[in-house]
mmCIF file of C-alpha atoms in Angstrom:
data_model
loop_
_atom_site.group_PDB
_atom_site.id
_atom_site.type_symbol
_atom_site.label_atom_id
_atom_site.label_comp_id
_atom_site.label_asym_id
_atom_site.label_seq_id
_atom_site.Cartn_x
_atom_site.Cartn_y
_atom_site.Cartn_z
ATOM 1 C CA MET A 1 -139.610 21.489 -57.437
ATOM 2 C CA THR A 2 -136.083 20.444 -57.387
ATOM 3 C CA ARG A 3 -134.897 20.145 -61.235
ATOM 4 C CA SER A 4 -132.868 17.088 -61.982
ATOM 5 C CA SER A 5 -129.620 17.614 -63.788
ATOM 6 C CA ARG A 6 -129.809 16.565 -67.293
ATOM 7 C CA PRO A 7 -128.323 13.695 -68.862
ATOM 8 C CA SER A 8 -125.014 13.632 -70.805
ATOM 9 C CA GLY A 9 -126.771 13.046 -74.414
ATOM 10 C CA PRO A 10 -125.400 11.486 -77.306
ATOM 11 C CA HIS A 11 -123.587 14.324 -78.494
ATOM 12 C CA THR A 12 -121.636 14.591 -75.233
ATOM 13 C CA ILE A 13 -120.927 10.639 -74.962
ATOM 14 C CA ARG A 14 -119.274 11.139 -78.830
ATOM 15 C CA LEU A 15 -116.851 14.231 -77.988
ATOM 16 C CA VAL A 16 -115.730 12.263 -75.120
ATOM 17 C CA CYS A 17 -114.570 9.173 -77.007
ATOM 18 C CA ALA A 18 -113.292 11.514 -79.798
ATOM 19 C CA VAL A 19 -110.834 12.843 -77.373
ATOM 20 C CA ALA A 20 -109.743 9.808 -75.684
ATOM 21 C CA ALA A 21 -109.373 7.984 -79.025
ATOM 22 C CA ALA A 22 -106.915 11.021 -80.264
ATOM 23 C CA GLY A 23 -104.840 10.446 -76.371
ATOM 24 C CA ALA A 24 -104.736 6.922 -77.879
ATOM 25 C CA LEU A 25 -103.962 7.558 -80.671
ATOM 26 C CA LEU A 26 -100.632 10.094 -80.343
ATOM 27 C CA THR A 27 -99.620 7.786 -77.878
ATOM 28 C CA GLY A 28 -98.921 4.653 -80.046
ATOM 29 C CA CYS A 29 -97.722 7.319 -82.636
ATOM 30 C CA GLY A 30 -94.753 8.306 -80.512
ATOM 31 C CA SER A 31 -93.976 4.659 -79.073
ATOM 32 C CA ASP A 32 -94.071 3.736 -82.866
ATOM 33 C CA SER A 33 -91.549 6.154 -83.887
ATOM 34 C CA ALA A 34 -88.876 5.872 -81.144
ATOM 35 C CA GLU A 35 -88.976 1.885 -82.026
ATOM 36 C CA ARG A 36 -88.206 2.879 -85.563
ATOM 37 C CA THR A 37 -85.237 5.326 -84.420
ATOM 38 C CA ALA A 38 -84.142 2.487 -82.545
ATOM 39 C CA GLN A 39 -84.240 -0.390 -84.968
ATOM 40 C CA PRO A 40 -82.028 -0.219 -88.227
ATOM 41 C CA GLU A 41 -83.654 -0.360 -91.398
ATOM 42 C CA LYS A 42 -83.256 -3.963 -92.621
ATOM 43 C CA ASN A 43 -82.103 -2.605 -96.166
ATOM 44 C CA ALA A 44 -79.523 -0.289 -94.653
ATOM 45 C CA VAL A 45 -75.973 -0.183 -96.008
ATOM 46 C CA PRO A 46 -73.866 -0.892 -93.706
ATOM 47 C CA SER A 47 -71.144 1.955 -93.106
ATOM 48 C CA ARG A 48 -67.534 1.397 -94.419
ATOM 49 C CA ALA A 49 -64.549 2.528 -92.226
ATOM 50 C CA VAL A 50 -62.604 4.929 -94.427
ATOM 51 C CA PRO A 51 -58.719 5.045 -93.527
ATOM 52 C CA ALA A 52 -57.278 7.792 -91.711
ATOM 53 C CA SER A 53 -54.918 8.436 -94.856
ATOM 54 C CA ALA A 54 -53.215 6.433 -97.560
ATOM 55 C CA PRO A 55 -49.785 4.273 -97.352
ATOM 56 C CA ALA A 56 -46.866 6.920 -97.558
ATOM 57 C CA SER A 57 -44.947 6.422 -100.890
ATOM 58 C CA PRO A 58 -41.571 4.749 -100.594
ATOM 59 C CA SER A 59 -39.862 7.532 -101.979
ATOM 60 C CA ALA A 60 -41.813 10.546 -99.932
ATOM 61 C CA GLY A 61 -40.316 13.453 -98.963
ATOM 62 C CA LEU A 62 -36.716 12.343 -101.520
ATOM 63 C CA THR A 63 -35.224 14.570 -104.015
ATOM 64 C CA MET A 64 -34.700 13.496 -107.474
ATOM 65 C CA ASP A 65 -31.006 12.845 -106.562
ATOM 66 C CA GLN A 66 -31.804 10.792 -103.674
ATOM 67 C CA ILE A 67 -34.335 8.798 -105.737
ATOM 68 C CA LYS A 68 -31.872 8.432 -108.445
ATOM 69 C CA ARG A 69 -29.472 6.899 -106.386
ATOM 70 C CA LYS A 70 -31.848 4.664 -104.713
ATOM 71 C CA ALA A 71 -32.869 3.092 -107.940
ATOM 72 C CA LEU A 72 -28.780 2.858 -109.144
ATOM 73 C CA ILE A 73 -26.829 1.633 -105.922
ATOM 74 C CA PRO A 74 -29.159 -1.468 -105.599
ATOM 75 C CA ALA A 75 -29.016 -2.367 -108.823
ATOM 76 C CA ALA A 76 -25.219 -2.556 -109.322
ATOM 77 C CA LYS A 77 -23.821 -6.143 -108.470
ATOM 78 C CA VAL A 78 -20.026 -5.332 -109.319
ATOM 79 C CA GLY A 79 -18.381 -2.671 -106.706
ATOM 80 C CA TYR A 80 -15.625 -0.201 -107.838
ATOM 81 C CA GLU A 81 -12.897 -2.678 -106.949
ATOM 82 C CA GLN A 82 -14.216 -5.060 -109.513
ATOM 83 C CA ALA A 83 -14.608 -2.583 -112.080
ATOM 84 C CA LEU A 84 -11.248 -1.281 -111.303
ATOM 85 C CA ARG A 85 -9.503 -4.836 -112.087
ATOM 86 C CA ALA A 86 -11.491 -5.141 -115.109
ATOM 87 C CA ALA A 87 -10.270 -1.563 -116.323
ATOM 88 C CA VAL A 88 -6.375 -2.811 -115.605
ATOM 89 C CA ALA A 89 -6.820 -6.146 -116.912
ATOM 90 C CA ALA A 90 -8.192 -4.516 -120.532
ATOM 91 C CA ALA A 91 -4.744 -1.854 -120.382
ATOM 92 C CA PRO A 92 -1.978 -3.539 -118.727
ATOM 93 C CA LYS A 93 0.752 -1.874 -117.042
ATOM 94 C CA SER A 94 -2.009 1.130 -116.223
ATOM 95 C CA GLU A 95 -2.974 2.491 -112.602
ATOM 96 C CA PRO A 96 -6.764 3.017 -111.723
ATOM 97 C CA ILE A 97 -7.102 7.040 -111.709
ATOM 98 C CA ALA A 98 -10.821 6.987 -111.870
ATOM 99 C CA ALA A 99 -14.373 5.028 -111.844
ATOM 100 C CA GLU A 100 -17.823 6.640 -111.405
ATOM 101 C CA LEU A 101 -21.265 4.423 -111.559
ATOM 102 C CA LYS A 102 -23.228 5.504 -114.117
ATOM 103 C CA GLY A 103 -26.316 3.979 -116.470
ATOM 104 C CA THR A 104 -29.938 3.243 -115.150
ATOM 105 C CA PRO A 105 -30.914 0.845 -112.939
ATOM 106 C CA THR A 106 -31.822 -1.415 -115.537
ATOM 107 C CA SER A 107 -28.565 -0.914 -117.332
ATOM 108 C CA PRO A 108 -25.901 0.327 -114.710
ATOM 109 C CA TYR A 109 -22.425 0.190 -115.456
ATOM 110 C CA TRP A 110 -18.908 1.836 -114.257
ATOM 111 C CA GLU A 111 -17.107 4.534 -116.261
ATOM 112 C CA ALA A 112 -13.118 3.494 -115.148
ATOM 113 C CA ALA A 113 -10.214 4.999 -116.703
ATOM 114 C CA VAL A 114 -6.421 3.485 -115.911
ATOM 115 C CA ALA A 115 -3.186 5.329 -117.049
ATOM 116 C CA ALA A 116 0.103 4.531 -117.868
ATOM 117 C CA SER A 117 3.113 6.361 -116.516
ATOM 118 C CA ASP A 118 3.853 8.548 -119.115
ATOM 119 C CA GLY A 119 -0.322 9.743 -118.472
ATOM 120 C CA THR A 120 -1.374 7.972 -121.265
ATOM 121 C CA VAL A 121 -5.303 7.331 -120.168
ATOM 122 C CA HIS A 122 -7.254 4.322 -121.418
ATOM 123 C CA SER A 123 -11.145 4.591 -120.747
ATOM 124 C CA VAL A 124 -12.818 1.106 -120.088
ATOM 125 C CA ARG A 125 -16.320 0.907 -119.374
ATOM 126 C CA VAL A 126 -17.367 -1.489 -117.248
ATOM 127 C CA ASP A 127 -20.916 -3.784 -116.844
ATOM 128 C CA ALA A 128 -22.165 -3.165 -112.947
ATOM 129 C CA VAL A 129 -24.033 -6.194 -113.349
ATOM 130 C CA SER A 130 -21.786 -9.081 -115.230
ATOM 131 C CA GLY A 131 -18.270 -7.106 -114.290
ATOM 132 C CA ARG A 132 -17.695 -7.941 -118.282
ATOM 133 C CA VAL A 133 -15.924 -4.867 -120.201
ATOM 134 C CA THR A 134 -18.089 -3.375 -122.821
ATOM 135 C CA GLN A 135 -16.237 -0.454 -123.967
ATOM 136 C CA SER A 136 -12.349 0.241 -123.777
ATOM 137 C CA PHE A 137 -10.174 2.660 -126.074
ATOM 138 C CA THR A 138 -7.498 5.108 -125.645
ATOM 139 C CA GLU A 139 -8.242 8.508 -124.690
ATOM 140 C CA SER A 140 -6.359 11.003 -127.080
ATOM 141 C CA ASP A 141 -4.782 13.618 -124.844
ATOM 142 C CA ASP A 142 -2.319 16.373 -125.842
ATOM 143 C CA ALA A 143 1.182 16.533 -124.733
ATOM 144 C CA TYR A 144 0.581 18.778 -122.014
ATOM 145 C CA ASP A 145 -2.533 16.937 -120.138
ATOM 146 C CA LYS A 146 -0.577 13.536 -120.002
ATOM 147 C CA LYS A 147 2.813 15.370 -118.687
ATOM 148 C CA ARG A 148 0.302 16.644 -115.709
ATOM 149 C CA LEU A 149 -0.908 13.404 -114.753
ATOM 150 C CA ALA A 150 2.207 11.580 -115.014
ATOM 151 C CA ALA A 151 3.941 14.278 -112.450
ATOM 152 C CA ARG A 152 0.153 13.385 -110.406
ATOM 153 C CA LEU A 153 0.964 9.791 -110.457
ATOM 154 C CA ALA A 154 4.425 10.206 -109.627
ATOM 155 C CA LYS A 155 3.441 11.717 -106.485
ATOM 156 C CA ALA A 156 0.668 9.601 -105.549
ATOM 157 C CA THR A 157 1.596 7.125 -103.099
ATOM 158 C CA VAL A 158 -2.250 6.416 -102.194
ATOM 159 C CA THR A 159 -4.079 3.703 -103.970
ATOM 160 C CA ALA A 160 -7.400 4.189 -105.184
ATOM 161 C CA GLN A 161 -8.676 1.152 -102.846
ATOM 162 C CA GLN A 162 -6.823 2.958 -99.822
ATOM 163 C CA ALA A 163 -8.483 6.207 -100.756
ATOM 164 C CA ALA A 164 -12.037 4.476 -100.896
ATOM 165 C CA GLN A 165 -11.167 2.749 -97.504
ATOM 166 C CA THR A 166 -10.549 6.149 -95.774
ATOM 167 C CA ALA A 167 -13.740 7.457 -97.085
ATOM 168 C CA THR A 168 -16.183 4.299 -95.828
ATOM 169 C CA GLU A 169 -14.034 4.165 -92.629
ATOM 170 C CA LYS A 170 -15.453 8.041 -92.155
ATOM 171 C CA THR A 171 -18.758 7.318 -93.591
ATOM 172 C CA LYS A 172 -20.502 4.006 -93.666
ATOM 173 C CA GLY A 173 -21.858 3.256 -97.480
ATOM 174 C CA THR A 174 -21.288 2.598 -100.882
ATOM 175 C CA VAL A 175 -18.426 3.987 -102.860
ATOM 176 C CA SER A 176 -20.343 5.943 -106.328
ATOM 177 C CA SER A 177 -17.520 7.608 -107.613
ATOM 178 C CA LEU A 178 -13.240 8.253 -107.326
ATOM 179 C CA GLU A 179 -11.088 9.788 -108.966
ATOM 180 C CA LEU A 180 -7.736 11.471 -108.644
ATOM 181 C CA GLY A 181 -7.023 14.584 -109.454
ATOM 182 C CA ASP A 182 -5.329 17.901 -108.370
ATOM 183 C CA ALA A 183 -6.413 19.263 -104.841
ATOM 184 C CA ASP A 184 -9.205 21.996 -104.211
ATOM 185 C CA ASN A 185 -7.001 24.138 -102.039
ATOM 186 C CA GLY A 186 -4.085 24.284 -104.471
ATOM 187 C CA ASN A 187 -0.542 24.270 -102.677
ATOM 188 C CA ASP A 188 0.549 21.805 -105.394
ATOM 189 C CA LYS A 189 -1.073 18.661 -104.008
ATOM 190 C CA VAL A 190 -2.423 15.439 -105.339
ATOM 191 C CA ALA A 191 -6.222 14.308 -104.162
ATOM 192 C CA TRP A 192 -8.003 11.492 -104.412
ATOM 193 C CA SER A 193 -11.857 12.741 -104.533
ATOM 194 C CA VAL A 194 -14.610 9.848 -103.183
ATOM 195 C CA ASP A 195 -17.892 9.681 -103.361
ATOM 196 C CA VAL A 196 -19.910 7.400 -100.545
ATOM 197 C CA VAL A 197 -23.768 6.899 -100.890
ATOM 198 C CA THR A 198 -25.460 5.763 -97.621
ATOM 199 C CA THR A 199 -28.198 3.816 -98.113
ATOM 200 C CA ASP A 200 -30.527 4.068 -95.050
ATOM 201 C CA ASP A 201 -30.432 8.224 -96.159
ATOM 202 C CA TRP A 202 -29.399 8.305 -99.873
ATOM 203 C CA TYR A 203 -27.292 11.286 -99.165
ATOM 204 C CA LYS A 204 -24.147 11.425 -100.989
ATOM 205 C CA THR A 205 -20.744 12.531 -98.837
ATOM 206 C CA THR A 206 -17.805 13.471 -101.064
ATOM 207 C CA TYR A 207 -14.247 13.280 -99.179
ATOM 208 C CA GLU A 208 -11.036 14.736 -100.683
ATOM 209 C CA ILE A 209 -8.381 12.653 -99.441
ATOM 210 C CA ASP A 210 -4.471 13.394 -99.808
ATOM 211 C CA ALA A 211 -2.680 10.959 -102.344
ATOM 212 C CA THR A 212 0.114 10.999 -100.235
ATOM 213 C CA ASN A 213 -0.665 10.475 -96.519
ATOM 214 C CA ARG A 214 -4.400 9.501 -96.510
ATOM 215 C CA LYS A 215 -5.488 12.691 -94.545
ATOM 216 C CA VAL A 216 -8.612 14.053 -94.973
ATOM 217 C CA LEU A 217 -8.792 17.621 -96.468
ATOM 218 C CA HIS A 218 -12.554 18.418 -97.180
ATOM 219 C CA MET A 219 -15.421 16.632 -96.738
ATOM 220 C CA ASP A 220 -18.595 17.557 -97.529
ATOM 221 C CA VAL A 221 -22.147 16.335 -97.911
ATOM 222 C CA ASP A 222 -24.994 16.317 -100.373
ATOM 223 C CA ARG A 223 -28.923 16.411 -98.862
ATOM 224 C CA ASP A 224 -29.921 16.688 -102.286
#
């Protein structure tokens, strides 16, 4: 007697259906996860581009002296020549012997000095914006100092303007100071010391110029 195979019962059918449903569920979950990953969230905040670095400060890399020159030099609307003319006008029959730009960017001024042939010095302060004389007085030097200055004046044949011109021919820039004195190397020479500030790097170059022939005796660049 041949025994026929036993038909699948309800338990087997339920098991097959459960496996099929589980497979469909896993397939659906994987697809849904991929879609969520590909699609940006509606409420996501867009990212902002962050600059690589902040813009450099205009004074970055400059020393304190360079920063001071950079602020003071452009603030002076009156140059050394006009300041010396104003000083000579305040003390007639005198010659320029010194001028230096001082003050602050909001109140720059020239501290100038002129001298008579006997060595009497007259100090004059000139506003570097308006060109007006704001202070003027005669210095009370002793007889020895006056005699030495009178000797320098007698030897000097190069004017302050000529010395400044010689310096600026060598270094293009703005004259911030000049003074008549003895040469550093001695030998009883008289020389002008002239400071020239270059406005591209704000360095200061000091020239020592022979006050009898306009020759450059010494030059030094201050990079501080």
